[in-house]
Structures are given as structure tokens and as C-alpha cells.
Amino acid sequence: MGRKKVLAVIHTVTYGKRLLDVLSLLEADFRLQVFFTAPPHDFGDDVPAFLARLGSVVLPWDQVTRMTFDLALAAGPRGVQYIDAPLITLPHGANYLKRVVDGADAGVAGLRRQDLLPGGRLPAAVGVPHHAELRELARTCPEVLPLAHVIGDPVHDRITASLPLRAAYRRALGLVEGQKLVVAVSTWGANSSFGRFDALLPRLIGELPAGRYRTALLVHPNVWAGHGAYQVRSWLARCGQLGIGIVPPEADWRSILIAADWIIGDHGSVTLYGTLTGAPMLLATSSDREINPSSPAATLAAQAPTLSPTHPLVDQLDYVAREYRHEEYAPIRSRITSEPGRFNRNMRRLMYGLLGMGQPAHDPVTVPLPAPLPLPAWAPGRGEASA
């Protein structure tokens, strides 16, 4: 039986985890064979291990560039102009939150010409999460506008579908009645909250009574890849010894976010997705220079309370819990996607249309997230391979 060939281009662990949600829409279709490849990337060192855990068929990059595929999927632009296939490009995080302000590469990351036209080549389709992105496309790269499809956001939909399982996730983490979970979140880069962990970690360790509070750290995979897992675990070793959960980069962070009682974050995607959970939020840092001013991250930075260096942390957590109003964050949540709950339907239609095949005769279900490992299980060297 001849099968059509689908290629998943995995530059980094972050990109790979995003594409796994997309590839799940092709499950159980014996007409298709999915291949994976890992192009060279500055933050790609962990990708081979990530793909090995999947048990996937991995093709060397130099071989891929000499082959033809029936469809290719990529959440980043690097090298994809060398792929012979109808290509769908997707964002790898929530919306388009960051911008580059200096030099020839200035612009909103993901919406610049070099992002949309890698190597000057038009893709077959550009998937965006919200209709508002079409205005930016019309301004920065109008020739891509006819290829743009507003498909929604898979992480938004998985989190939303999983909110009823919050109590189960908390039990799986090992939280007992009366315990509160503080989740500290960091994107990557010099302006991320990880860049200030040397100030935040002593507060998480020293100011939160151990019997009443548990803490988990969600650090962007690029931090692990850029510094090396050994170095990150070395920096955070004392935290792990004191019972703080250090979530490895390959783990599924979304159920942990749902379980949180508070989120301490920054201007990255995970913090923005945290607005879906109803957890009160503190911002440890937020870079005005790095934030796309038209993104929901800019609105969040203007609205969420900021961590104070001079007031006790417990008092600040109590304050934001009292002051939090879920409805006030509704405009931020609604800016993540204009197709809430419809990513699977829209994306599957787009993929099968480019493949020239009829879709399977069933609704594409949004599957709730799996339960996380207990917090003590995230000792150095351990993790889970789900996306």
C-alpha cells in the first residue's frame, strides 16, 4: 500500500512539543507515514533525545533535503526552504509575543519577512492563531496574506479542555488538602525571570512555609539547551534538595499550570497561557523593550501585579489572591486565539486539503492532558517524555 509521506521539522524541543499536538490529528490513518528530522539549530542539542523517546523514524537533515514529501510541518523557519514539499508554517508559542528592536532583523518574531518567507520561498500555508495577525501580515509581508489561515491555538484548547481535571492533577503532583502550589515560570533570554532567579529562588525557599506551600519551576527548554542540562541542574540543585519540583524540558508543563494556586511569571508564552487557568498571577519581570506592543503579553504586563522586592512573599500572594478578578483577564485570554476550541477542526482540514485526501469520518477530539508526575519524581536525571 502506497502511503503519503508527512515530514515534521523539529528544530528544538519547544517546536517539537508544539508539533506533536498537530501530528496527533493524523493518528490512525494508515494512508500516511510520518517522518521526523532535526535541522541544525542553536538550541537543538536536546532534540535527538526527544525524538528517541518518541520512537519516531528520524531522517538525517542532509537526506531530507534530497527527498520529496507530500506535506511538511514546521514551527520555525530555519532551513525549511530546502524541503521539497507543501509546507505549513506555525507559531511555536502563544501568539507572537516578542520583538527584535535592533538591526536588520527588527520586527515581531514570527511575523517578519525572513520568518514568513524563509530563503525567499513562499510556503503552502501559514497558520496563525488569531484574526488580528492578518493585519500585521498585510503590513509586513502582504504576499503571504492569501496563504494565511486562522486556525487557532492547540495549547489553548488542550488547557481549556483539561480545566475540569485540576483536582486530579493536584493529587497526581502529591499535593494534600490545604497545600498551595506556587508555579514559577520563565521564558528564555536575558530579560526573562530566569535571569533573576538568583533573587527569586531564595524567597521561594526561605519565605514559603514548607508545610503549606509547594513550588514547581517551569524553565523554558531553550534555557536548558543554551546552558546545558548539567549547568541548569547544578544551579538549581539546592532547590531540588529542598523539595522544589524542577520540571525537565521534555515534561508536559500544561497540567502543572492548571494545578497552580499562583503563577509567578514573565512575558513568555507559558505565563500568558496561565491566564486560562484562573490562578492569580505575579510578574517577576517583564521586558517592555522585548514585548510586541500589540500582543496580549503587553496587556498582561500592564495589568498583572508586579513582584515587590521589599514585601514578604506570602503577603504578596495573599494580596493577589484577594484582588484577582478572573473576568478582568478575559480580553487577554480572548486575544490568544479567535478560534477557541476549533484548532483541531481547522488544522486537520488544512492538512488534508494540502494532502489532497479526504479527512477521516469522525470529529477530531481535543484530548485532556495526562496527569503529571509527583513533584518529588523530578530529581536530577528524571523526567517524562510527553509533549
XYZ file of C-alpha atoms in Angstrom:
387
model
C 0.000 0.000 0.000
C 1.472 3.369 -1.007
C 1.430 5.884 1.803
C 1.777 9.634 1.589
C 4.811 10.994 3.408
C 4.465 13.702 6.063
C 7.583 15.402 7.422
C 7.760 17.033 10.879
C 10.658 19.507 11.106
C 11.847 19.614 14.724
C 14.349 22.433 15.291
C 14.062 22.494 19.101
C 12.226 20.675 21.892
C 9.776 23.595 22.097
C 8.973 23.299 18.401
C 8.692 19.534 18.688
C 6.208 19.651 21.543
C 4.036 22.075 19.585
C 4.051 19.853 16.503
C 3.082 16.737 18.457
C -0.335 18.278 19.095
C -0.655 18.780 15.341
C 0.554 15.305 14.414
C -1.993 13.726 16.744
C -4.598 14.767 14.174
C -3.068 12.252 11.740
C -3.250 9.302 14.120
C -4.870 6.037 12.994
C -4.668 6.982 9.311
C -2.923 4.074 7.590
C -2.683 6.138 4.416
C 0.083 8.255 5.963
C 3.639 7.785 7.215
C 5.118 10.473 9.453
C 8.863 11.138 9.391
C 10.856 13.439 11.639
C 14.011 15.420 11.008
C 16.166 17.775 13.073
C 17.812 20.658 11.181
C 20.824 22.379 12.752
C 19.743 24.900 15.397
C 21.426 26.795 18.227
C 19.010 25.276 20.768
C 18.648 21.860 19.154
C 21.040 19.752 21.223
C 18.215 18.021 23.124
C 16.199 17.185 20.009
C 17.798 13.778 19.243
C 16.953 12.512 22.739
C 13.440 13.968 22.462
C 12.847 12.138 19.170
C 14.380 8.931 20.517
C 11.847 8.920 23.360
C 9.063 9.167 20.782
C 10.364 6.112 18.942
C 9.973 8.041 15.715
C 11.528 7.469 12.314
C 14.193 10.187 12.149
C 15.744 11.087 8.814
C 19.100 12.901 8.669
C 18.735 16.515 7.573
C 21.045 16.140 4.603
C 18.946 13.207 3.380
C 15.679 15.114 3.853
C 16.868 17.931 1.591
C 17.254 15.405 -1.240
C 13.805 13.840 -0.816
C 10.232 14.762 -1.725
C 7.356 14.711 0.753
C 3.617 15.150 0.392
C 3.384 17.566 3.333
C 5.803 19.235 5.742
C 5.114 20.938 9.075
C 7.447 23.411 10.790
C 7.160 25.720 13.805
C 10.307 27.644 12.869
C 11.805 28.945 9.612
C 15.424 27.848 9.707
C 16.358 25.781 6.644
C 12.826 24.886 5.594
C 13.337 26.436 2.148
C 15.354 23.342 1.279
C 12.409 20.977 1.805
C 10.608 19.703 -1.291
C 7.015 19.555 -0.011
C 3.944 21.721 0.501
C 4.933 23.434 3.750
C 2.691 24.613 6.587
C 4.389 27.035 8.976
C 3.051 27.526 12.501
C 3.945 29.612 15.564
C 5.710 27.660 18.307
C 4.209 29.544 21.240
C 1.265 31.642 22.301
C 0.524 34.301 19.711
C 3.534 36.446 18.680
C 4.745 37.966 21.909
C 8.301 39.081 21.288
C 10.014 41.550 19.008
C 13.517 42.297 17.877
C 14.140 46.022 18.095
C 17.624 46.441 16.634
C 19.377 45.720 13.361
C 18.283 44.209 10.086
C 16.209 41.550 11.869
C 13.976 44.069 13.678
C 10.273 43.237 13.863
C 7.823 40.906 15.559
C 9.411 37.459 15.853
C 7.452 35.030 13.700
C 5.881 37.756 11.560
C 8.975 39.187 9.906
C 9.631 38.621 6.214
C 12.530 36.290 6.962
C 10.218 34.218 9.196
C 7.399 34.069 6.677
C 9.497 33.697 3.518
C 12.455 31.537 4.555
C 15.050 31.774 1.826
C 12.615 33.954 -0.120
C 10.301 30.990 -0.722
C 6.540 31.072 -0.179
C 5.138 28.248 1.984
C 1.930 26.463 1.042
C 0.138 27.815 4.118
C 0.788 29.997 7.160
C -1.212 29.100 10.244
C -1.953 31.919 12.697
C -3.923 31.798 15.953
C -5.960 34.998 15.707
C -7.563 37.182 13.046
C -5.624 40.161 14.427
C -2.430 38.675 12.982
C -3.784 39.192 9.477
C -3.338 42.953 9.863
C 0.327 42.510 10.718
C 0.805 40.139 7.800
C -0.775 42.646 5.445
C 1.714 45.251 6.652
C 4.932 43.219 6.803
C 4.517 40.573 4.113
C 1.369 41.075 2.009
C 2.228 38.306 -0.461
C 1.731 35.776 2.354
C -1.752 37.045 3.219
C -3.587 34.837 0.662
C -1.831 31.814 2.192
C -2.747 32.667 5.791
C -5.223 30.506 7.688
C -6.623 31.442 11.088
C -6.515 28.036 12.733
C -6.417 28.732 16.464
C -4.084 27.527 19.198
C -3.690 23.859 20.239
C -2.282 24.608 23.699
C -5.166 26.957 24.469
C -7.627 24.218 23.543
C -5.839 21.442 25.476
C -5.634 23.580 28.613
C -9.263 24.661 28.357
C -10.438 21.074 27.822
C -8.409 19.935 30.845
C -9.509 22.523 33.412
C -12.114 20.147 34.940
C -9.243 17.773 35.833
C -7.480 20.272 38.104
C -8.180 18.297 41.286
C -6.841 15.108 39.687
C -3.665 16.881 38.580
C -3.121 18.205 42.095
C -3.480 14.717 43.558
C -1.040 13.358 40.973
C 1.517 16.009 41.966
C 1.239 14.830 45.569
C -0.484 17.891 46.969
C -2.505 17.232 50.092
C -5.529 19.081 51.404
C -4.638 22.608 52.423
C -1.379 22.776 50.484
C -0.919 25.534 47.930
C 1.129 25.264 44.737
C 3.259 28.172 43.517
C 4.487 27.736 39.946
C 7.417 29.936 38.912
C 7.616 30.286 35.132
C 10.403 31.599 32.921
C 10.832 32.232 29.226
C 14.392 32.445 27.861
C 16.736 35.346 27.264
C 18.493 37.973 29.332
C 15.215 39.670 30.281
C 13.436 36.502 31.412
C 12.571 35.745 35.017
C 15.264 33.042 34.937
C 17.762 35.878 34.628
C 16.579 36.983 38.074
C 16.199 33.569 39.683
C 19.159 34.374 41.921
C 16.857 36.867 43.655
C 13.592 34.890 43.386
C 14.795 31.436 44.475
C 15.872 32.457 47.997
C 12.392 33.875 48.511
C 10.680 30.703 47.289
C 12.939 28.659 49.567
C 13.038 30.896 52.625
C 9.674 32.665 52.765
C 7.131 29.953 51.903
C 6.382 27.637 54.856
C 7.123 24.103 53.626
C 4.024 22.503 55.101
C 1.610 24.943 53.485
C 3.277 25.608 50.136
C 4.825 23.543 47.369
C 6.753 25.079 44.478
C 7.441 23.998 40.897
C 9.833 25.651 38.440
C 8.944 25.741 34.727
C 12.033 26.899 32.835
C 11.985 27.313 29.049
C 13.681 24.456 27.140
C 15.975 26.990 25.445
C 17.489 27.762 28.848
C 18.278 24.074 29.316
C 19.620 23.780 25.773
C 21.598 27.013 25.857
C 23.328 26.454 29.200
C 23.262 22.652 29.212
C 21.154 20.408 31.451
C 24.118 19.790 33.765
C 24.560 23.512 34.416
C 20.854 24.231 34.960
C 20.537 21.312 37.380
C 23.694 22.495 39.109
C 22.290 25.983 39.564
C 19.002 24.542 40.867
C 20.424 21.630 42.851
C 19.690 23.159 46.243
C 16.097 23.805 45.181
C 15.590 20.143 44.347
C 17.096 19.078 47.664
C 14.600 21.299 49.456
C 11.596 19.776 47.671
C 11.013 22.255 44.848
C 9.898 20.483 41.678
C 12.291 21.242 38.817
C 10.254 20.329 35.759
C 12.519 18.964 32.991
C 12.258 20.447 29.496
C 10.708 17.330 27.959
C 7.864 17.197 30.507
C 4.334 18.385 29.844
C 4.021 21.604 31.821
C 0.393 22.324 30.989
C -1.220 20.142 33.668
C 1.115 21.682 36.270
C -0.006 25.143 35.232
C -3.639 24.081 35.677
C -2.838 22.786 39.179
C -1.284 26.082 40.314
C -2.717 28.293 43.038
C -0.394 31.115 41.985
C 1.804 31.743 38.963
C 4.947 33.877 39.149
C 5.910 34.615 35.560
C 7.256 36.966 32.930
C 6.498 37.921 29.317
C 6.696 34.414 27.834
C 4.079 32.102 26.380
C 3.637 29.904 29.458
C 2.767 32.901 31.618
C 0.220 34.022 29.035
C -1.334 30.546 28.917
C -1.560 30.794 32.699
C -4.343 33.371 32.297
C -6.558 30.494 31.128
C -6.318 28.682 34.461
C -7.777 31.240 36.849
C -4.650 31.273 39.020
C -3.718 34.709 40.408
C -0.504 35.955 38.880
C 2.590 37.946 39.811
C 5.124 39.142 37.265
C 8.725 38.762 38.405
C 9.944 40.655 35.346
C 8.558 41.957 32.078
C 10.642 43.493 29.321
C 8.897 46.425 27.626
C 11.662 46.504 25.045
C 11.170 42.849 24.114
C 7.365 42.642 24.173
C 5.357 43.054 20.985
C 3.213 46.068 21.975
C 0.175 44.766 20.071
C 0.301 41.337 21.717
C -1.647 40.079 24.746
C 1.671 39.933 26.630
C 1.738 43.741 26.566
C -1.770 43.898 28.011
C -0.848 41.354 30.673
C 2.259 43.320 31.619
C 0.128 46.430 32.113
C -2.477 44.609 34.212
C -0.892 41.890 36.349
C 0.637 42.841 39.729
C 4.420 43.022 39.899
C 6.511 41.174 42.458
C 7.844 43.577 45.076
C 11.390 43.123 46.391
C 10.546 44.649 49.791
C 7.308 42.990 50.933
C 7.020 39.428 52.278
C 6.211 36.943 49.540
C 3.352 35.297 51.456
C 1.718 38.686 51.931
C 2.004 39.385 48.207
C 0.454 36.027 47.322
C -2.408 36.712 49.719
C -2.859 40.162 48.210
C -3.088 38.996 44.581
C -5.486 36.207 45.604
C -7.803 38.758 47.209
C -7.564 41.223 44.341
C -7.737 38.760 41.437
C -10.816 39.028 39.197
C -10.976 36.339 36.524
C -13.233 38.418 34.269
C -10.661 41.232 34.114
C -8.317 38.917 32.211
C -10.944 37.941 29.643
C -9.642 40.364 26.955
C -6.164 38.864 27.360
C -7.447 35.303 27.093
C -9.547 36.125 24.044
C -6.508 37.600 22.271
C -4.654 34.258 22.404
C -6.940 32.817 19.737
C -10.016 33.887 17.814
C -10.860 30.218 17.149
C -11.236 28.826 20.680
C -11.881 25.096 20.708
C -11.554 24.811 16.932
C -7.842 24.269 16.339
C -8.176 20.543 15.653
C -11.003 21.019 13.178
C -9.277 23.851 11.330
C -5.813 22.320 11.275
C -6.957 18.888 10.171
C -8.940 20.402 7.321
C -5.900 22.386 6.208
C -3.535 19.404 6.293
C -5.798 17.010 4.455
C -6.634 19.682 1.901
C -2.946 20.073 1.048
C -2.524 16.305 1.006
C -5.404 16.025 -1.480
C -7.130 13.457 0.723
C -10.486 13.143 2.413
C -10.494 13.582 6.178
C -11.312 10.675 8.494
C -15.055 10.457 9.114
C -15.030 11.473 12.767
C -14.643 14.634 14.811
C -11.075 15.460 15.848
C -11.368 15.293 19.627
C -9.356 17.550 21.931
C -7.899 15.059 24.393
C -7.421 16.183 28.017
C -3.854 16.407 29.240
C -2.227 13.461 31.007
C -1.631 13.604 34.742
C 1.802 14.904 35.767
C 4.410 13.007 37.755
C 4.589 13.696 41.509
C 6.761 16.689 42.339
C 9.408 14.592 44.155
C 9.916 12.499 40.987
C 11.622 15.400 39.234
C 15.013 14.755 40.759
C 18.073 15.331 38.543
C 18.173 12.866 35.685
C 14.492 12.021 35.712
C 11.618 13.296 33.590
C 8.801 12.350 31.313
C 8.659 12.328 27.539
C 5.162 13.588 26.874
C 4.703 16.831 24.953
